[in-house]
Short mmCIF file of C-alpha atoms in Angstrom, two decimals:
data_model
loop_
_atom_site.label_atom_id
_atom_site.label_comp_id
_atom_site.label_asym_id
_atom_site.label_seq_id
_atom_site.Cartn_x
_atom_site.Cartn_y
_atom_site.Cartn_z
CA UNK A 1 81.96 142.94 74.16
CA UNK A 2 84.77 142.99 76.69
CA UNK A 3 86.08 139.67 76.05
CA UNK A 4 85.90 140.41 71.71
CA UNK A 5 87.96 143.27 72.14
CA UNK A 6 90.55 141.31 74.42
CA UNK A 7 90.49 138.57 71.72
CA UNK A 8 90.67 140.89 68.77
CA UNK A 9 94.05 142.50 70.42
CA UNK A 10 95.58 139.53 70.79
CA UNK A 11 95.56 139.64 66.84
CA UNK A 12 97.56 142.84 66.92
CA UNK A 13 99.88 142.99 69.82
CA UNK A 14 101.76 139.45 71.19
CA UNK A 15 101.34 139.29 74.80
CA UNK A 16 105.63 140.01 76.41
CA UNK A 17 106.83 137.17 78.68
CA UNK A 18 107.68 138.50 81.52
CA UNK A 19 111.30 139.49 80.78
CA UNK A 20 109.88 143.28 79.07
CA UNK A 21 110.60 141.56 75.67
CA UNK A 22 107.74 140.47 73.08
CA UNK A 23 107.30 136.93 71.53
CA UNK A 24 106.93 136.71 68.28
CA UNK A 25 103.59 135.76 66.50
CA UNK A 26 105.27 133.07 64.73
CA UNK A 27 106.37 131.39 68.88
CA UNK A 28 103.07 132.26 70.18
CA UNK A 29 101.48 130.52 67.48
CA UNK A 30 103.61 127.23 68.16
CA UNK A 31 102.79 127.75 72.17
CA UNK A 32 98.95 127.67 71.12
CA UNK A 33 99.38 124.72 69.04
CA UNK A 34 101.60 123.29 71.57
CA UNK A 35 99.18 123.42 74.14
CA UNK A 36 96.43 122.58 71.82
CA UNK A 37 97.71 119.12 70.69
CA UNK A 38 98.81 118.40 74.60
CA UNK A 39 95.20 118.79 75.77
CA UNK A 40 94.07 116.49 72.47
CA UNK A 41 96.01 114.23 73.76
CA UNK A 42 94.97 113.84 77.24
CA UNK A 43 91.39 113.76 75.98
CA UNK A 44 92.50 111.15 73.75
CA UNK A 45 94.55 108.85 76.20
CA UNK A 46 91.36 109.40 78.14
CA UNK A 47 88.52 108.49 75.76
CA UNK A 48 91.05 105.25 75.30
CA UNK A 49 91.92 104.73 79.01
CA UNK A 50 87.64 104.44 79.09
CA UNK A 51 87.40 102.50 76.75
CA UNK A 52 90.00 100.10 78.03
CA UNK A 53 88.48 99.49 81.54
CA UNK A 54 85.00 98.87 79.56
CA UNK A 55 86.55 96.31 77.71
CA UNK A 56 88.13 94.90 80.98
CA UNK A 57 84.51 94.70 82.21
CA UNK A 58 82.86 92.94 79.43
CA UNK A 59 85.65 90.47 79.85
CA UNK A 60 84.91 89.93 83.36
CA UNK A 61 80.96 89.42 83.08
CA UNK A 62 81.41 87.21 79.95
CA UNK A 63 83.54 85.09 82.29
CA UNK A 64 81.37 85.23 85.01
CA UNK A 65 79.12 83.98 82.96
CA UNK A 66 81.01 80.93 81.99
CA UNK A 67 81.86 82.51 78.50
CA UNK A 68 85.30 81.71 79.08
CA UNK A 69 86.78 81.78 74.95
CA UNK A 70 85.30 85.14 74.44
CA UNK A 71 86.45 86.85 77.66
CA UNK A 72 89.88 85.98 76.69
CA UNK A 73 89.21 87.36 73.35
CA UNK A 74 87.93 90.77 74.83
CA UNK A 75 90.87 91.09 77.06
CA UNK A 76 93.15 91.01 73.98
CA UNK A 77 91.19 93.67 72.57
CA UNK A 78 91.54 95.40 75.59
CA UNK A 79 95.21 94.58 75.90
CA UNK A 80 95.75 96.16 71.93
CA UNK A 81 93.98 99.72 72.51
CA UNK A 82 96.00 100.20 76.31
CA UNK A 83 99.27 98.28 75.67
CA UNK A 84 100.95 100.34 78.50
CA UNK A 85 97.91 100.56 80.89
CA UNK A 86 99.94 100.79 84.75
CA UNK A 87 97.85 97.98 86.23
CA UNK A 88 97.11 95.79 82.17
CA UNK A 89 99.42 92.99 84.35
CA UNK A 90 96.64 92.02 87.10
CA UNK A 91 94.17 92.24 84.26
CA UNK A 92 96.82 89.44 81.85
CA UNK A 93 96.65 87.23 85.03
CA UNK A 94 92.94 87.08 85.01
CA UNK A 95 92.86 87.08 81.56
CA UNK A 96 95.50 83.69 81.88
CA UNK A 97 93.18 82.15 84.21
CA UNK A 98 89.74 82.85 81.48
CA UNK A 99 91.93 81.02 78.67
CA UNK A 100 92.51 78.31 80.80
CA UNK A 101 89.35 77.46 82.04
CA UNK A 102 88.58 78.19 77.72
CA UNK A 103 91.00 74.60 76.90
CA UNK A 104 93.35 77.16 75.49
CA UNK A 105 96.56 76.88 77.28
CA UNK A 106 98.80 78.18 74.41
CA UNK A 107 96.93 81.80 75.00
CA UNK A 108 97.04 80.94 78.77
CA UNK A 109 101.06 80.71 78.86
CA UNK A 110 100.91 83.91 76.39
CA UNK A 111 99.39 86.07 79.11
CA UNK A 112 101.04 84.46 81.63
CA UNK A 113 104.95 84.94 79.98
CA UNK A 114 104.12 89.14 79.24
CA UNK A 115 102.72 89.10 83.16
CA UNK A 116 105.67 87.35 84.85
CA UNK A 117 108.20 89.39 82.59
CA UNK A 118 106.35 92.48 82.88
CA UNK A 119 104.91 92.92 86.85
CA UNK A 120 108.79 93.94 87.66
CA UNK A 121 110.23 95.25 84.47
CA UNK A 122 112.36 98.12 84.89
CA UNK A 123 109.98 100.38 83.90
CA UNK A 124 107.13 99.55 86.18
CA UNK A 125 109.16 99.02 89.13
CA UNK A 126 109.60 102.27 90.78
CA UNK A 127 105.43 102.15 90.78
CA UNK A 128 104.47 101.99 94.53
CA UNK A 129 101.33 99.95 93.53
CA UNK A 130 103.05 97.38 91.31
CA UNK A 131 105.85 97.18 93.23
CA UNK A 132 103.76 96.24 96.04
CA UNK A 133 101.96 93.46 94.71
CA UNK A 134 105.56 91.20 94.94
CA UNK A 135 103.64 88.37 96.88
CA UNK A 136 102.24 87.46 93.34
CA UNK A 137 104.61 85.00 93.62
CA UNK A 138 103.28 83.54 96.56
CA UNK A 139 99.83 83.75 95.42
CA UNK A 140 100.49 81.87 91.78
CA UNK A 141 101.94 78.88 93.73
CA UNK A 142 98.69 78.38 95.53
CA UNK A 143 96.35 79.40 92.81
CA UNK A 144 94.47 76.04 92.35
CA UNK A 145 93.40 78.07 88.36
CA UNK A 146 96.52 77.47 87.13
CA UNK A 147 97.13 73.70 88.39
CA UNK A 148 96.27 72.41 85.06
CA UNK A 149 99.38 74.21 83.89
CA UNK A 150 101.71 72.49 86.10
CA UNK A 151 102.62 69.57 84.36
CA UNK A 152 103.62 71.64 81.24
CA UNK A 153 107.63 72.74 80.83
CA UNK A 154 106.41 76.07 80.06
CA UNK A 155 105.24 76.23 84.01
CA UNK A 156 108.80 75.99 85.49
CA UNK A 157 109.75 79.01 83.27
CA UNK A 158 107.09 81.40 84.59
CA UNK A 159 107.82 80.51 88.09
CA UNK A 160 111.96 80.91 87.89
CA UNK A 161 110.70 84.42 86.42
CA UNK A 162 108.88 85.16 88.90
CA UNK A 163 110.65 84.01 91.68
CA UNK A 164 113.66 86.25 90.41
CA UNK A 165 111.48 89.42 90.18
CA UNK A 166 109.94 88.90 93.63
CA UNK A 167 113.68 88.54 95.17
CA UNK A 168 114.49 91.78 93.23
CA UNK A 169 111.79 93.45 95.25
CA UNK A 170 112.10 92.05 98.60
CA UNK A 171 116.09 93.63 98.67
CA UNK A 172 113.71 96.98 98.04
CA UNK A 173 111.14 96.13 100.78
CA UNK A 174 111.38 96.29 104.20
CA UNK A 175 111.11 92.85 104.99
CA UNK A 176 110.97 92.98 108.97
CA UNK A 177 107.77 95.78 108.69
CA UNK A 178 106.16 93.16 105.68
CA UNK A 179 106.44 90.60 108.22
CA UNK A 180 105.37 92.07 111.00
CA UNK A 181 102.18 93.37 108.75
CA UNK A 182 101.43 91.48 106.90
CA UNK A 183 100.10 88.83 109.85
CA UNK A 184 98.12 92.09 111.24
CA UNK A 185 96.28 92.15 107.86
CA UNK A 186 95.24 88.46 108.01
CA UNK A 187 94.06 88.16 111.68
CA UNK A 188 91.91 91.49 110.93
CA UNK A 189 90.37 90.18 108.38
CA UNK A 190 89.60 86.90 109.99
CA UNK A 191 88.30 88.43 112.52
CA UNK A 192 85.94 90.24 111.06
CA UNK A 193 84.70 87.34 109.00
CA UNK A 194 84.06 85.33 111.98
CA UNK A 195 82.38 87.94 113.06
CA UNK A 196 80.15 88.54 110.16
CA UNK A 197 79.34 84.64 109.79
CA UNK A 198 78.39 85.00 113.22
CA UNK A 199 75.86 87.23 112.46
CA UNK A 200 74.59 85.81 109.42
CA UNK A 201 73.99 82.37 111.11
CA UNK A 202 72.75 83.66 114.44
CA UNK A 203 72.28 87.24 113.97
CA UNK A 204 73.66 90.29 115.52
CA UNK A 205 73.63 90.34 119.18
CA UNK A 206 73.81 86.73 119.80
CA UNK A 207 75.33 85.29 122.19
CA UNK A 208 77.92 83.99 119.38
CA UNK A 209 77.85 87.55 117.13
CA UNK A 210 79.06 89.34 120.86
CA UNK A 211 81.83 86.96 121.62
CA UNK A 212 83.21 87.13 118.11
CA UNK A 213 83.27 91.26 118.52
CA UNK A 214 84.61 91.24 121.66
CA UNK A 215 87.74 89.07 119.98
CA UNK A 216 87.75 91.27 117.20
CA UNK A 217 87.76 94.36 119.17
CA UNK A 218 90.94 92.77 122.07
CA UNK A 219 92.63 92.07 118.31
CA UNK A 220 91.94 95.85 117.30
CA UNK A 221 93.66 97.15 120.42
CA UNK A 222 96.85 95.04 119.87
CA UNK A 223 96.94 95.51 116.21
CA UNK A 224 96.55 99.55 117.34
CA UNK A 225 99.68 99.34 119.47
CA UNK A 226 102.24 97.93 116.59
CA UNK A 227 100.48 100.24 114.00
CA UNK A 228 100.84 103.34 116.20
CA UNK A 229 104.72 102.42 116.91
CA UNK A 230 105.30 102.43 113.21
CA UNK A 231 103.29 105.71 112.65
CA UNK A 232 104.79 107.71 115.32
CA UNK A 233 108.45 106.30 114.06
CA UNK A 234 108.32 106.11 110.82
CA UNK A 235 105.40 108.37 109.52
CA UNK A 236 103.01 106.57 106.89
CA UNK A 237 106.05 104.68 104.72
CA UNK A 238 104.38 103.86 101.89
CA UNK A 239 104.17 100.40 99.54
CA UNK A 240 107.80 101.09 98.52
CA UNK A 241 108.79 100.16 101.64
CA UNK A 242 106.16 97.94 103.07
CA UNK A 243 104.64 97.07 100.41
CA UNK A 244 101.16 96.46 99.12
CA UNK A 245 99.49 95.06 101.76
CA UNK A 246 101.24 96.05 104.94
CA UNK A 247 100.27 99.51 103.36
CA UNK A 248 96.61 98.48 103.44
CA UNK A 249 96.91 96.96 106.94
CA UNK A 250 97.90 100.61 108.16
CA UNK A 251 94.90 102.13 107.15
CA UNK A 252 92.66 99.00 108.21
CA UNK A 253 93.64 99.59 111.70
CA UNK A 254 93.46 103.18 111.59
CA UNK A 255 90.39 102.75 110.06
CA UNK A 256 88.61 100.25 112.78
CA UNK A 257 90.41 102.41 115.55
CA UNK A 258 88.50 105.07 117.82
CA UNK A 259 87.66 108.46 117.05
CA UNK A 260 90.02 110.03 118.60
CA UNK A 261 92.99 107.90 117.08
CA UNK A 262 91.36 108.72 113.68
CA UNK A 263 91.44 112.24 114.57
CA UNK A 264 95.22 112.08 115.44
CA UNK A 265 96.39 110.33 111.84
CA UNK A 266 94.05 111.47 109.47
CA UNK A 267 96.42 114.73 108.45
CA UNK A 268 99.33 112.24 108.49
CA UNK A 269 96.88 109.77 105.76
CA UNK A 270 96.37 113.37 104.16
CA UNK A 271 99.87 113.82 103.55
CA UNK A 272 100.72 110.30 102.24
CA UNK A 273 97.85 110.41 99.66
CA UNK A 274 99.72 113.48 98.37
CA UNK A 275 103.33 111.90 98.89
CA UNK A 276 101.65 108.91 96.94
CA UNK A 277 102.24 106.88 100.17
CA UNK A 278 98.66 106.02 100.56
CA UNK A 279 95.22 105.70 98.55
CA UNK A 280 92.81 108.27 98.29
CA UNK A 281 90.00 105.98 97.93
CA UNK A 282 90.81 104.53 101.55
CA UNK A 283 91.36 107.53 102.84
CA UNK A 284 87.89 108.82 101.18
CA UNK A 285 86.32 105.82 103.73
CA UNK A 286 88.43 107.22 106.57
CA UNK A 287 86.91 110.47 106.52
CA UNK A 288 83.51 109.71 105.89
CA UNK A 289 83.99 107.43 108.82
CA UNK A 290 85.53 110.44 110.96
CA UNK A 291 82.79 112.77 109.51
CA UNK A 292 79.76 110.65 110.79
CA UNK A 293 81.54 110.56 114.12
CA UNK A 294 82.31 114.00 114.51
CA UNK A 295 78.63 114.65 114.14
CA UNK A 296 79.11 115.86 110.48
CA UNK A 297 77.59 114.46 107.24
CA UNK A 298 79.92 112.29 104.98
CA UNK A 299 81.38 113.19 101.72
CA UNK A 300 81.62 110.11 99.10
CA UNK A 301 78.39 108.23 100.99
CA UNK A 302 80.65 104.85 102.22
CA UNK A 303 79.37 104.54 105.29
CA UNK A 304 75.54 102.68 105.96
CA UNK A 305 73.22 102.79 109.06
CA UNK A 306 72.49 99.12 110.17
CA UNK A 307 68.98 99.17 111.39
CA UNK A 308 68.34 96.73 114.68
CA UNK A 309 65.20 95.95 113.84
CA UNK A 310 65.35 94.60 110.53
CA UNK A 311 68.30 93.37 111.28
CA UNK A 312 70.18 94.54 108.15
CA UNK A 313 72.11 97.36 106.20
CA UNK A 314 69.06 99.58 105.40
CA UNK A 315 70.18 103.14 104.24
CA UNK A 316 73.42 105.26 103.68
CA UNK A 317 73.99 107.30 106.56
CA UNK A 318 73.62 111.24 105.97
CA UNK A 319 75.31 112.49 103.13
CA UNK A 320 76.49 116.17 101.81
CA UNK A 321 75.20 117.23 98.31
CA UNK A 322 73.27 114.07 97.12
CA UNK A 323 73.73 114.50 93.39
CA UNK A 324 76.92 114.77 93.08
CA UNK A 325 78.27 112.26 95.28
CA UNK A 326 79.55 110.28 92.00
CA UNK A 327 81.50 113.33 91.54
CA UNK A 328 82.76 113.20 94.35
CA UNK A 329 83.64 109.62 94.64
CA UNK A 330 85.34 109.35 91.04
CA UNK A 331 87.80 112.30 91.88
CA UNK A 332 89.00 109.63 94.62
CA UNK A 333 89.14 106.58 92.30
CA UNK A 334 85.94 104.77 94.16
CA UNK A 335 82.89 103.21 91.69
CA UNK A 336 79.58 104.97 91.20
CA UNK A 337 77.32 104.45 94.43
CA UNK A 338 74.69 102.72 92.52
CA UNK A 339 77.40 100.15 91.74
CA UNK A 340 79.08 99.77 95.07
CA UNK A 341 75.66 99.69 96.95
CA UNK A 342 74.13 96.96 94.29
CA UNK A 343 77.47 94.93 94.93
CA UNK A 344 77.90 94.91 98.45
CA UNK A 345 74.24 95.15 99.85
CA UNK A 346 71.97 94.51 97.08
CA UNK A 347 70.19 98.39 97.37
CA UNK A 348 69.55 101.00 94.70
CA UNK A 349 70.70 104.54 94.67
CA UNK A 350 68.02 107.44 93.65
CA UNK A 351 69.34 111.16 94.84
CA UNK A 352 66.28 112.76 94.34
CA UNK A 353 64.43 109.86 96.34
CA UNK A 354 66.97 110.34 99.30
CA UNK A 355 67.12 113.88 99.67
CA UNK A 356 63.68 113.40 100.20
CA UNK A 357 64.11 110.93 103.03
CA UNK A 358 67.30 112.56 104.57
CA UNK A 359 65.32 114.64 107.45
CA UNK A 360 64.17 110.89 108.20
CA UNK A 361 67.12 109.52 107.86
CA UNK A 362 68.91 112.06 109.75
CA UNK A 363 66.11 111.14 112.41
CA UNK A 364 66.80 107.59 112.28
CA UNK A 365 70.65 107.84 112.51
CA UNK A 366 70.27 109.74 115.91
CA UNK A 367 67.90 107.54 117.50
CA UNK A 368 70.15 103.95 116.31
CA UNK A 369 73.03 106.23 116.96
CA UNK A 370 74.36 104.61 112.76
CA UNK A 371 76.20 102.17 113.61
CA UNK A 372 79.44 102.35 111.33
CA UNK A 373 80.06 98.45 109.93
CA UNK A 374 84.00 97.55 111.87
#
């Protein structure tokens, strides 16, 4: 009864604003409807911000499935209802490449103009993640997609475009960190797909599978030393000034260092996640990492125990508060667990089947000691 008798005074008296002065009923109407047509319009830009990345993903499994003309035509619809969408430009390139492989170039070089005009426009520069996808122009050069395209006039006029845009950016970048990144990024990824071929053609501790980890790990320990100097100099820059991928090569090396290394940047990831600096989903897989190593359980259920004897990825390694791990893992912009453990290692996800099997797996993960994927 508390609550109707607050309510009910609020129909009398207008709360004062601070100042010993009353507003009026008439301005704390207009706050109310203020407020109430802001949070109708979140929920709105919401329900079409949802409805925009289903689109997106109709588009991609009709083209996946060879549907080619009517992915194209569900990424217009998806381009119509989220115009302004931050990252729509990635989505126009793949979108370029569907009408292509479709026979319809006209709708290709549509997609293609509003991307190369758009990726840089002065409006969607200052956005760290946009503005640190600049080697776009790199990448459409060597996009074997798109060669059809190259012996139509319209071709040169996207590339002069883009090749403007990306020298815009670089005077923004800092092109000797880039450099020196961006090389880290490739040889750490090479490595570790030696590494896993190596294992899936002669299995993991092979002769073969040990020397490629052993190169991998040397390569971690250099890449450590550069990433460390730029850390301890220059704090965690961000893509503004490294740009997309030296960015991600920052927290790749923290997050194939040591423990203890982890332990000493993790508050300085922290910080750049709230700067905007860095990505929350990464960081979510640096501290789960951290967690299982500290001897804790992780949070957002990234990290998988490898069992020995099977000789595989078998389980996810213990994790806090089963049933809402999706929660948990949307709040940090990562996919449902059902979906990233179906795409990555062909399992299922049931909460109430692993909660069951957690003392086990808890069990298991001490014995095999988890081993955390490099």
């Amino acid at each position: 009864m508390e609550n109707l008798k607050e309510s009910n005074r609020i129909n009398q008296t207008v709360p004062g604003n601070g100042s010993g002065q009353s507003i009026s009923p008439a301005l704390f109407k207009r706050t109310l409807l203020v407020i109430a047509t802001t949070i109708l319009c979140n929920i709105s830009f919401a329900q079409l911000n949802e409805r925009y990345h289903e689109l997106i993903e109709d588009a991609e499994n009709l083209s996946e499935k060879g549907k080619y003309y009517k992915s194209g035509q569900k990424y217009s619809e998806a381009f119509i209802i989220s115009e302004n969408n931050p990252l729509s430009f990635v989505d126009r390139y793949r979108a370029a490449k569907a009408w292509i492989r479709a026979g319809e170039t006209d709708s290709a070089f549509v997609q293609l103009f509003i991307f190369s005009h758009e990726i840089f426009s002065k409006e969607t520069i200052n956005n760290a993640t946009i503005l640190g996808l600049y080697s776009y122009y790199d990448h459409i050069l060597s996009d074997t997609n798109l060669r059809s395209l190259h012996t139509d006039g319209r071709w040169d006029e996207v590339l002069e475009t883009m090749k403007k845009n990306k020298e815009k950016v670089d005077d923004r970048l800092d092109m000797g960190m880039v450099l020196l990144l961006e090389p880290i990024f490739e040889e750490d990824q090479a490595c570790r797909g030696l590494a896993m071929k190596a294992e899936e053609e002669f299995g993991r501790n092979s002769e073969e599978w040990l020397l490629a980890f052993k190169i991998m790990r040397e390569k971690d320990s250099i890449h450590l030393v550069i990433v460390e100097n730029i850390l301890n100099e220059r704090g965690w820059p961000g893509p503004e000034v490294i740009g997309y991928t030296g960015n991600l090569c920052l927290w790749l090396v923290i997050q194939h260092s040591d423990k203890e290394t982890q332990e000493k940047y993790i508050q300085m990831m922290r910080d750049a996640v709230e700067k905007g600096n860095a990505r929350s989903d990464e960081l979510a897989l640096l501290e789960d990492r951290l967690a299982l190593r500290q001897g804790r359980k992780q949070i957002y259920g990234s990290q998988l125990g490898y069992d020995p004897e099977k000789g595989k990825t078998t389980y996810v390694s213990p994790l806090i508060d089963p049933d809402n791990v999706d929660i948990r893992r949307a709040g940090v912009g990562l996919n449902t667990l059902q979906e990233y453990l179906s795409e990555n290692y062909g399992m299922n996800w049931n909460a109430k089947r692993y909660k069951k099997k957690l003392p086990e797996i808890e069990e298991i993960d001490e014995r095999l000691k988890a081993f955390i994927e490099p």
